[in-house]
CSV table of C-alpha atoms in Angstrom, one decimal:
chain,number,residue,atom,x,y,z
A,1,UNK,CA,31.6,23.1,64.7
A,2,UNK,CA,29.2,25.6,66.0
A,3,UNK,CA,27.5,28.4,63.9
A,4,UNK,CA,26.0,31.8,64.3
A,5,UNK,CA,23.7,34.0,62.2
A,6,UNK,CA,25.6,36.3,59.9
A,7,UNK,CA,24.9,39.9,60.6
A,8,UNK,CA,24.0,42.2,57.7
A,9,UNK,CA,26.1,45.3,57.5
A,10,UNK,CA,23.9,48.5,58.0
A,11,UNK,CA,26.5,51.1,56.8
A,12,UNK,CA,29.3,51.2,54.2
A,13,UNK,CA,32.6,50.5,56.2
A,14,UNK,CA,35.6,52.7,56.2
A,15,UNK,CA,37.9,51.1,53.6
A,16,UNK,CA,40.9,51.0,55.8
A,17,UNK,CA,39.0,49.4,58.7
A,18,UNK,CA,37.4,46.9,56.3
A,19,UNK,CA,40.8,45.9,55.0
A,20,UNK,CA,42.4,45.7,58.5
A,21,UNK,CA,39.4,43.6,59.6
A,22,UNK,CA,39.9,41.2,56.7
A,23,UNK,CA,43.6,40.9,57.2
A,24,UNK,CA,43.0,40.3,61.0
A,25,UNK,CA,40.5,37.6,60.1
A,26,UNK,CA,43.1,36.0,57.8
A,27,UNK,CA,45.6,36.0,60.7
A,28,UNK,CA,43.1,34.3,62.9
A,29,UNK,CA,42.0,31.6,60.4
A,30,UNK,CA,44.6,31.0,57.8
A,31,UNK,CA,46.6,28.5,59.7
A,32,UNK,CA,43.5,26.3,59.9
A,33,UNK,CA,41.9,27.0,56.6
A,34,UNK,CA,44.8,27.9,54.2
A,35,UNK,CA,42.4,29.6,51.7
A,36,UNK,CA,45.1,32.0,50.2
A,37,UNK,CA,47.7,31.5,47.6
A,38,UNK,CA,48.8,35.1,48.2
A,39,UNK,CA,47.7,38.0,50.4
A,40,UNK,CA,48.3,41.6,49.0
A,41,UNK,CA,48.3,43.2,52.4
A,42,UNK,CA,50.4,46.4,51.7
A,43,UNK,CA,48.7,47.0,48.3
A,44,UNK,CA,45.2,46.5,49.8
A,45,UNK,CA,46.0,48.9,52.6
A,46,UNK,CA,47.4,51.5,50.3
A,47,UNK,CA,44.3,51.4,48.0
A,48,UNK,CA,42.1,51.5,51.1
A,49,UNK,CA,44.0,54.6,52.4
A,50,UNK,CA,43.7,56.3,49.0
A,51,UNK,CA,39.9,55.6,49.0
A,52,UNK,CA,39.6,57.0,52.6
A,53,UNK,CA,41.3,60.3,51.5
A,54,UNK,CA,39.4,60.7,48.1
A,55,UNK,CA,36.0,59.4,49.2
A,56,UNK,CA,34.2,56.3,48.0
A,57,UNK,CA,33.5,55.8,44.4
A,58,UNK,CA,31.8,52.9,42.7
A,59,UNK,CA,29.2,50.2,43.6
A,60,UNK,CA,31.9,48.1,45.4
A,61,UNK,CA,33.8,51.0,47.0
A,62,UNK,CA,35.8,49.8,50.1
A,63,UNK,CA,34.9,46.2,49.7
A,64,UNK,CA,37.8,43.6,50.2
A,65,UNK,CA,37.3,40.9,47.5
A,66,UNK,CA,39.3,37.8,46.8
A,67,UNK,CA,40.2,36.3,43.4
A,68,UNK,CA,40.8,32.7,42.5
A,69,UNK,CA,44.3,32.1,41.4
A,70,UNK,CA,43.5,31.3,37.8
A,71,UNK,CA,42.6,35.0,37.2
A,72,UNK,CA,45.4,37.3,36.1
A,73,UNK,CA,46.1,40.1,38.5
A,74,UNK,CA,48.5,42.6,37.1
A,75,UNK,CA,52.0,42.5,38.6
A,76,UNK,CA,51.5,39.0,40.3
A,77,UNK,CA,52.1,35.5,39.3
A,78,UNK,CA,49.0,33.4,38.1
A,79,UNK,CA,49.9,30.4,40.1
A,80,UNK,CA,46.9,28.1,39.1
A,81,UNK,CA,47.5,26.0,42.2
A,82,UNK,CA,50.4,24.3,40.5
A,83,UNK,CA,54.1,24.0,41.0
A,84,UNK,CA,54.2,23.6,37.3
A,85,UNK,CA,52.7,26.9,36.3
A,86,UNK,CA,54.9,29.5,34.5
A,87,UNK,CA,56.9,31.8,36.7
A,88,UNK,CA,56.1,35.1,34.8
A,89,UNK,CA,54.0,37.8,36.2
A,90,UNK,CA,50.7,38.8,34.7
A,91,UNK,CA,51.0,42.1,32.6
A,92,UNK,CA,47.4,43.2,33.4
A,93,UNK,CA,44.3,42.4,35.2
A,94,UNK,CA,41.8,39.9,33.8
A,95,UNK,CA,38.7,41.8,32.6
A,96,UNK,CA,36.6,40.7,35.6
A,97,UNK,CA,39.3,41.9,38.0
A,98,UNK,CA,39.6,45.1,36.2
A,99,UNK,CA,35.8,45.6,36.5
A,100,UNK,CA,35.6,45.2,40.2
A,101,UNK,CA,38.6,47.4,40.7
A,102,UNK,CA,37.0,50.1,38.7
A,103,UNK,CA,34.0,49.8,40.8
A,104,UNK,CA,36.0,50.4,44.0
A,105,UNK,CA,36.7,46.9,45.2
A,106,UNK,CA,40.0,46.3,47.0
A,107,UNK,CA,41.7,43.0,45.9
A,108,UNK,CA,42.7,41.4,49.1
A,109,UNK,CA,44.6,38.5,47.6
A,110,UNK,CA,44.5,35.4,45.4
A,111,UNK,CA,42.6,32.4,46.8
A,112,UNK,CA,43.6,28.7,46.3
A,113,UNK,CA,42.4,26.5,43.3
A,114,UNK,CA,42.5,22.9,42.6
A,115,UNK,CA,45.5,22.6,40.2
A,116,UNK,CA,44.5,24.3,36.9
A,117,UNK,CA,40.9,24.1,38.1
A,118,UNK,CA,40.8,20.5,37.2
A,119,UNK,CA,39.4,18.9,40.4
A,120,UNK,CA,37.1,19.3,43.4
A,121,UNK,CA,39.4,19.0,46.4
A,122,UNK,CA,41.6,22.2,46.4
A,123,UNK,CA,44.4,21.0,48.5
A,124,UNK,CA,45.8,22.3,50.9
A,125,UNK,CA,42.6,24.3,51.8
A,126,UNK,CA,40.3,23.0,54.6
A,127,UNK,CA,36.6,23.4,55.2
A,128,UNK,CA,36.0,26.1,57.8
A,129,UNK,CA,33.1,24.1,59.1
A,130,UNK,CA,35.4,21.2,59.8
A,131,UNK,CA,39.1,21.3,59.0
A,132,UNK,CA,39.2,17.6,58.4
A,133,UNK,CA,37.0,17.9,55.4
A,134,UNK,CA,37.5,19.3,51.8
A,135,UNK,CA,36.1,22.8,50.9
A,136,UNK,CA,35.2,21.6,47.4
A,137,UNK,CA,36.6,23.0,44.3
A,138,UNK,CA,38.0,24.1,42.1
A,139,UNK,CA,37.2,27.5,43.7
A,140,UNK,CA,37.8,26.1,47.1
A,141,UNK,CA,39.9,29.0,48.4
A,142,UNK,CA,37.3,31.6,47.5
A,143,UNK,CA,34.5,29.6,49.2
A,144,UNK,CA,36.5,28.9,52.2
A,145,UNK,CA,37.7,32.6,52.6
A,146,UNK,CA,34.1,33.7,52.6
A,147,UNK,CA,32.9,31.0,55.0
A,148,UNK,CA,35.8,31.8,57.3
A,149,UNK,CA,34.5,35.5,57.5
A,150,UNK,CA,37.5,37.0,55.6
A,151,UNK,CA,35.2,38.7,53.1
A,152,UNK,CA,31.7,38.7,51.8
A,153,UNK,CA,32.4,38.0,48.1
A,154,UNK,CA,34.9,36.8,45.7
A,155,UNK,CA,35.6,35.5,42.0
A,156,UNK,CA,35.5,31.9,41.0
A,157,UNK,CA,35.1,29.8,37.9
A,158,UNK,CA,32.8,27.0,37.0
A,159,UNK,CA,33.5,24.2,34.3
A,160,UNK,CA,31.5,21.4,36.0
A,161,UNK,CA,30.4,23.0,39.1
A,162,UNK,CA,33.5,24.7,40.5
A,163,UNK,CA,31.6,27.8,41.8
A,164,UNK,CA,28.7,25.9,43.3
A,165,UNK,CA,30.6,23.0,44.7
A,166,UNK,CA,32.7,25.0,47.3
A,167,UNK,CA,29.9,27.3,47.9
A,168,UNK,CA,27.6,24.4,48.9
A,169,UNK,CA,30.2,22.5,50.9
A,170,UNK,CA,31.3,25.7,52.7
A,171,UNK,CA,27.7,27.0,53.4
A,172,UNK,CA,27.8,30.1,51.3
A,173,UNK,CA,26.3,31.3,47.9
A,174,UNK,CA,27.5,30.9,44.5
A,175,UNK,CA,26.1,31.7,41.0
A,176,UNK,CA,27.2,30.3,37.7
A,177,UNK,CA,25.7,32.8,35.3
A,178,UNK,CA,24.3,32.0,31.9
A,179,UNK,CA,27.1,31.2,29.6
A,180,UNK,CA,28.9,34.3,28.2
A,181,UNK,CA,27.6,36.6,30.9
A,182,UNK,CA,30.9,37.4,32.3
A,183,UNK,CA,34.2,37.8,30.4
A,184,UNK,CA,36.8,35.0,30.5
A,185,UNK,CA,39.6,37.1,29.2
A,186,UNK,CA,42.7,36.9,31.5
A,187,UNK,CA,41.5,33.6,33.1
A,188,UNK,CA,43.3,30.3,32.6
A,189,UNK,CA,41.1,28.0,30.5
A,190,UNK,CA,40.0,24.5,31.1
A,191,UNK,CA,37.2,24.1,28.5
A,192,UNK,CA,36.2,26.8,26.0
A,193,UNK,CA,32.7,25.1,25.6
A,194,UNK,CA,32.0,24.8,29.3
A,195,UNK,CA,33.9,27.4,31.3
A,196,UNK,CA,32.1,30.1,33.2
A,197,UNK,CA,33.3,32.9,35.3
A,198,UNK,CA,31.2,34.2,38.2
A,199,UNK,CA,30.8,35.3,41.8
A,200,UNK,CA,30.6,33.6,45.2
A,201,UNK,CA,29.2,35.5,48.2
A,202,UNK,CA,28.0,35.1,51.8
A,203,UNK,CA,24.4,35.8,50.6
A,204,UNK,CA,22.6,36.2,47.3
A,205,UNK,CA,22.8,40.1,47.8
A,206,UNK,CA,26.5,39.8,48.2
A,207,UNK,CA,26.8,37.6,45.1
A,208,UNK,CA,24.7,39.9,42.9
A,209,UNK,CA,26.6,42.9,44.0
A,210,UNK,CA,29.7,41.5,42.2
A,211,UNK,CA,27.8,40.0,39.3
A,212,UNK,CA,26.3,43.4,38.4
A,213,UNK,CA,29.7,44.8,38.1
A,214,UNK,CA,31.5,42.0,36.2
A,215,UNK,CA,28.6,41.1,33.8
A,216,UNK,CA,28.5,42.6,30.2
A,217,UNK,CA,30.1,42.2,26.8
A,218,UNK,CA,33.8,42.1,26.3
A,219,UNK,CA,34.7,42.4,22.7
A,220,UNK,CA,38.1,40.8,23.5
A,221,UNK,CA,36.5,37.6,24.6
A,222,UNK,CA,35.1,35.6,21.7
A,223,UNK,CA,32.7,33.7,23.9
A,224,UNK,CA,31.2,36.9,25.5
A,225,UNK,CA,27.5,37.4,25.1
A,226,UNK,CA,26.6,40.5,23.0
A,227,UNK,CA,23.1,40.8,24.6
A,228,UNK,CA,22.1,43.4,27.2
A,229,UNK,CA,23.0,42.9,30.7
A,230,UNK,CA,19.8,41.9,32.5
A,231,UNK,CA,18.5,43.4,35.8
A,232,UNK,CA,19.6,40.8,38.2
A,233,UNK,CA,17.4,42.2,40.9
A,234,UNK,CA,14.3,42.5,38.9
A,235,UNK,CA,12.7,39.4,40.6
A,236,UNK,CA,14.1,40.0,44.2
A,237,UNK,CA,10.6,40.9,45.5
A,238,UNK,CA,8.6,38.7,43.3
A,239,UNK,CA,8.0,35.9,46.0
A,240,UNK,CA,7.0,32.4,45.1
A,241,UNK,CA,3.4,33.0,44.1
A,242,UNK,CA,2.9,32.1,40.4
A,243,UNK,CA,6.3,30.4,40.1
A,244,UNK,CA,6.4,26.7,38.9
A,245,UNK,CA,9.3,24.8,40.3
A,246,UNK,CA,10.3,21.5,38.8
A,247,UNK,CA,11.7,18.5,40.6
A,248,UNK,CA,13.4,15.8,38.4
A,249,UNK,CA,13.6,12.8,40.5
A,250,UNK,CA,15.6,10.6,38.0
A,251,UNK,CA,19.2,11.7,38.0
A,252,UNK,CA,18.8,14.5,40.5
A,253,UNK,CA,17.1,12.8,43.5
A,254,UNK,CA,17.8,9.1,43.2
A,255,UNK,CA,21.4,9.1,44.5
A,256,UNK,CA,21.3,11.5,47.4
A,257,UNK,CA,22.7,10.6,50.9
A,258,UNK,CA,19.9,10.2,53.3
A,259,UNK,CA,20.5,13.4,55.2
A,260,UNK,CA,20.8,15.4,51.9
A,261,UNK,CA,17.6,13.9,50.6
A,262,UNK,CA,15.7,14.9,53.8
A,263,UNK,CA,17.2,18.4,53.7
A,264,UNK,CA,16.2,18.7,50.0
A,265,UNK,CA,12.6,17.5,50.7
A,266,UNK,CA,12.3,20.0,53.4
A,267,UNK,CA,13.4,22.8,51.0
A,268,UNK,CA,10.8,21.8,48.4
A,269,UNK,CA,8.1,22.1,51.2
A,270,UNK,CA,9.3,25.4,52.2
A,271,UNK,CA,9.2,26.6,48.5
A,272,UNK,CA,5.6,25.1,48.3
A,273,UNK,CA,4.3,26.6,51.4
A,274,UNK,CA,5.6,29.9,50.2
A,275,UNK,CA,3.3,29.7,47.2
A,276,UNK,CA,5.3,27.9,44.4
A,277,UNK,CA,3.6,25.2,42.5
A,278,UNK,CA,5.8,22.2,42.5
A,279,UNK,CA,5.8,19.9,39.4
A,280,UNK,CA,7.6,16.5,38.9
A,281,UNK,CA,9.3,16.7,35.6
A,282,UNK,CA,11.6,14.6,33.4
A,283,UNK,CA,14.9,16.1,32.0
A,284,UNK,CA,15.4,14.0,28.9
A,285,UNK,CA,19.0,12.9,28.2
A,286,UNK,CA,20.4,14.6,31.3
A,287,UNK,CA,22.2,11.4,32.1
A,288,UNK,CA,24.5,12.0,29.2
A,289,UNK,CA,26.1,15.0,31.0
A,290,UNK,CA,28.8,13.3,32.8
A,291,UNK,CA,30.2,11.7,29.6
A,292,UNK,CA,29.9,15.1,27.7
A,293,UNK,CA,31.9,16.8,30.4
A,294,UNK,CA,34.5,14.1,30.5
A,295,UNK,CA,35.1,14.2,26.8
A,296,UNK,CA,34.6,17.8,25.9
A,297,UNK,CA,36.5,19.1,28.9
A,298,UNK,CA,39.2,16.4,28.5
A,299,UNK,CA,39.9,17.3,24.9
A,300,UNK,CA,39.7,21.0,25.3
A,301,UNK,CA,41.9,21.0,28.4
A,302,UNK,CA,44.6,19.0,26.7
A,303,UNK,CA,44.4,21.3,23.6
A,304,UNK,CA,44.8,24.4,25.8
A,305,UNK,CA,47.6,23.0,27.8
A,306,UNK,CA,49.4,21.8,24.7
A,307,UNK,CA,49.5,25.5,23.4
A,308,UNK,CA,51.0,27.0,26.5
A,309,UNK,CA,54.6,27.9,27.1
A,310,UNK,CA,56.7,27.9,30.3
A,311,UNK,CA,54.8,25.1,32.0
A,312,UNK,CA,56.5,22.2,33.7
A,313,UNK,CA,53.8,19.4,33.3
A,314,UNK,CA,56.2,16.9,35.0
A,315,UNK,CA,55.5,19.0,38.3
A,316,UNK,CA,51.6,18.5,37.9
A,317,UNK,CA,49.8,16.4,40.4
A,318,UNK,CA,49.0,12.8,39.3
A,319,UNK,CA,45.2,13.5,39.0
A,320,UNK,CA,45.6,16.5,36.6
A,321,UNK,CA,48.4,14.8,34.6
A,322,UNK,CA,46.3,11.7,34.2
A,323,UNK,CA,43.2,13.7,33.2
A,324,UNK,CA,45.2,15.6,30.6
A,325,UNK,CA,46.6,12.3,29.2
A,326,UNK,CA,43.0,10.9,28.9
A,327,UNK,CA,41.8,14.1,27.2
A,328,UNK,CA,44.6,14.0,24.7
A,329,UNK,CA,43.7,10.3,23.9
A,330,UNK,CA,40.2,11.0,22.8
A,331,UNK,CA,39.6,10.9,19.0
A,332,UNK,CA,38.0,13.6,16.9
A,333,UNK,CA,35.0,11.2,16.3
A,334,UNK,CA,34.5,10.8,20.1
A,335,UNK,CA,34.7,14.6,20.6
A,336,UNK,CA,32.0,15.2,17.9
A,337,UNK,CA,29.8,12.4,19.3
A,338,UNK,CA,30.0,14.1,22.6
A,339,UNK,CA,29.0,17.5,21.1
A,340,UNK,CA,25.9,15.7,19.6
A,341,UNK,CA,25.1,14.4,23.0
A,342,UNK,CA,25.4,17.9,24.3
A,343,UNK,CA,23.0,19.1,21.7
A,344,UNK,CA,20.5,16.4,22.9
A,345,UNK,CA,20.8,17.5,26.6
A,346,UNK,CA,20.1,21.1,25.6
A,347,UNK,CA,17.0,20.0,23.7
A,348,UNK,CA,15.8,18.1,26.9
A,349,UNK,CA,16.4,21.2,28.9
A,350,UNK,CA,14.3,23.4,26.6
A,351,UNK,CA,11.5,20.9,26.6
A,352,UNK,CA,11.4,20.7,30.5
A,353,UNK,CA,11.5,24.5,30.8
A,354,UNK,CA,8.4,24.7,28.6
A,355,UNK,CA,6.7,23.2,31.8
A,356,UNK,CA,8.4,25.0,34.6
A,357,UNK,CA,10.2,28.2,35.6
A,358,UNK,CA,12.9,26.8,37.8
A,359,UNK,CA,14.4,23.4,38.3
A,360,UNK,CA,15.6,22.6,41.8
A,361,UNK,CA,17.9,20.0,43.2
A,362,UNK,CA,20.4,19.3,45.9
A,363,UNK,CA,23.6,21.0,44.8
A,364,UNK,CA,25.8,18.0,45.8
A,365,UNK,CA,24.6,14.5,46.7
A,366,UNK,CA,26.6,14.4,50.0
A,367,UNK,CA,28.3,16.7,52.4
A,368,UNK,CA,32.0,17.5,52.3
A,369,UNK,CA,34.0,14.4,52.1
A,370,UNK,CA,37.1,13.9,54.4
A,371,UNK,CA,40.3,15.7,53.4
A,372,UNK,CA,42.4,13.4,51.2
A,373,UNK,CA,39.5,11.4,49.8
A,374,UNK,CA,39.8,10.1,46.3
A,375,UNK,CA,36.5,8.3,46.1
A,376,UNK,CA,33.0,8.9,47.4
A,377,UNK,CA,29.7,6.9,47.5
A,378,UNK,CA,27.1,8.1,45.1
A,379,UNK,CA,23.9,6.3,45.4
A,380,UNK,CA,25.5,3.1,46.7
A,381,UNK,CA,28.3,3.1,44.0
A,382,UNK,CA,31.9,4.1,44.7
A,383,UNK,CA,33.0,6.6,42.2
A,384,UNK,CA,35.9,9.1,41.7
A,385,UNK,CA,35.5,12.1,43.9
A,386,UNK,CA,35.3,14.4,40.9
A,387,UNK,CA,32.4,12.3,39.4
A,388,UNK,CA,30.5,12.0,42.7
A,389,UNK,CA,30.9,15.6,43.7
A,390,UNK,CA,29.9,17.2,40.4
A,391,UNK,CA,27.2,14.8,39.5
A,392,UNK,CA,24.4,17.2,40.0
A,393,UNK,CA,26.2,20.4,38.9
A,394,UNK,CA,27.4,19.4,35.4
A,395,UNK,CA,24.0,19.8,33.6
A,396,UNK,CA,24.2,23.5,34.0
A,397,UNK,CA,27.6,23.7,32.3
A,398,UNK,CA,26.5,21.3,29.4
A,399,UNK,CA,23.5,23.5,28.7
A,400,UNK,CA,24.9,27.0,29.7
A,401,UNK,CA,21.9,27.7,31.9
A,402,UNK,CA,22.2,29.8,35.1
A,403,UNK,CA,22.5,27.9,38.3
A,404,UNK,CA,22.6,29.3,41.8
A,405,UNK,CA,23.4,27.4,45.1
A,406,UNK,CA,22.2,28.8,48.4
A,407,UNK,CA,22.5,27.2,51.9
A,408,UNK,CA,19.7,24.9,52.7
A,409,UNK,CA,20.6,23.2,56.0
A,410,UNK,CA,23.0,20.9,57.6
A,411,UNK,CA,23.7,17.1,57.4
A,412,UNK,CA,23.8,14.6,60.1
A,413,UNK,CA,27.5,15.4,60.5
A,414,UNK,CA,26.8,19.1,61.0
A,415,UNK,CA,28.2,20.1,57.6
A,416,UNK,CA,26.4,22.5,55.1
A,417,UNK,CA,24.0,21.3,52.3
A,418,UNK,CA,23.2,23.5,49.3
A,419,UNK,CA,20.0,23.9,47.3
A,420,UNK,CA,20.6,24.5,43.6
A,421,UNK,CA,18.2,26.5,41.5
A,422,UNK,CA,18.5,26.4,37.6
A,423,UNK,CA,16.5,28.1,34.8
A,424,UNK,CA,16.5,28.6,31.0
A,425,UNK,CA,19.6,30.5,29.7
A,426,UNK,CA,19.2,34.2,30.3
A,427,UNK,CA,16.8,33.7,33.3
A,428,UNK,CA,19.5,34.6,35.9
A,429,UNK,CA,17.1,37.0,37.6
A,430,UNK,CA,14.6,34.2,38.1
A,431,UNK,CA,16.9,32.0,40.0
A,432,UNK,CA,18.4,34.9,42.0
A,433,UNK,CA,15.1,36.1,43.0
A,434,UNK,CA,13.9,32.6,44.0
A,435,UNK,CA,17.1,31.9,45.8
A,436,UNK,CA,16.9,35.2,47.7
A,437,UNK,CA,13.3,34.4,48.8
A,438,UNK,CA,14.4,30.8,49.9
A,439,UNK,CA,17.4,32.2,51.8
A,440,UNK,CA,14.9,34.3,53.9
A,441,UNK,CA,12.6,31.5,54.3
A,442,UNK,CA,15.2,29.1,55.4
A,443,UNK,CA,16.2,31.3,58.4
A,444,UNK,CA,19.1,33.3,57.2
A,445,UNK,CA,22.7,32.6,56.7
A,446,UNK,CA,25.0,30.9,59.3
A,447,UNK,CA,28.7,31.0,59.5
A,448,UNK,CA,31.1,28.7,61.3
A,449,UNK,CA,32.8,29.7,64.4
A,450,UNK,CA,36.5,28.6,64.1
A,451,UNK,CA,37.9,27.5,67.3
């Protein structure tokens, strides 16, 4: 697969032209990529025509945006990537969808998700860089649609890495905000302790444009932060001077594929040459994260599913059905022990960030696995694909800290590799500023040319 530099728009496009261009790109790429669960062509064109007639209004005016199919969109079925999902239509928009619409965004359609967001493959979607590879998940359709050039931004969710994984594997940007920054109302749950809603974008700028609109307290979401919305652009022009960046070799660096390790080392050198101070650090108890996620997510997912009506679990895929059964089998003692382990990880995070401003790692330990893979190699050990793909992303969910992935380069197979930047909870602006600077230093954003 070849690639080209992505051009930055210089003017706000006419909304009708923007939607028509997006629909044309879907027509060109969808047979190969299969990123969409539903396309709202007629509605999107009608909204665009109305905006053309009345004039642009809102920070996202005229922007076609895609929405992961676990968000409610009023008048449409929330399919959750599952033949076992209820058939009823959503009565109203999820809060994040309502906010992007109020800011002038045009909802182009719903993108595919791994079934009930419980996985990292997102069938039937393919990676635009190589259609024989997975796009990642569970927000795979959003990542693939952006990489395929359909749109510049979309909504995803992240419980163990589901925004950052498809962003990294598809060569785009994704930000998991600090826990509670974006409302989860109207979004199908996986784990109340670990779920995050947030944006994916072609660039950090595209990602922040959505984040600024969807962030902020929602009194109808009990997990929503009541704090003020930060200025996410406040460190865009800071540069790297005075920034201390941590590298935690145990856990984050000792299981990387050779090409990922080389790309990560190059990224650290780029940051250092730009003025950052690099410090080797230890993230105490971080190795507990996979177990914490398996237990906490398993129990909470099983609990949420047991409370739903209208589902047909017998139609679920084997992986999701088995994961829910495992979650239901954990005891209350095991769940409380996992929560205590989570507290230990959070303490380790807090101690580490007393030494550094940002922690960096590769986003994923390998490039996109072949489509249909059920296992991957992680540091010489064969593991379930879920455990291998999310190994480096789960710490941010366990702790609630902000985590950004930006494109860092390409592997020996020509597939994208992501750089992950993390900071203490509330320091979203720091990772976004550092990520934006790295994006520039790394030579801009490249997109695949689908042939």
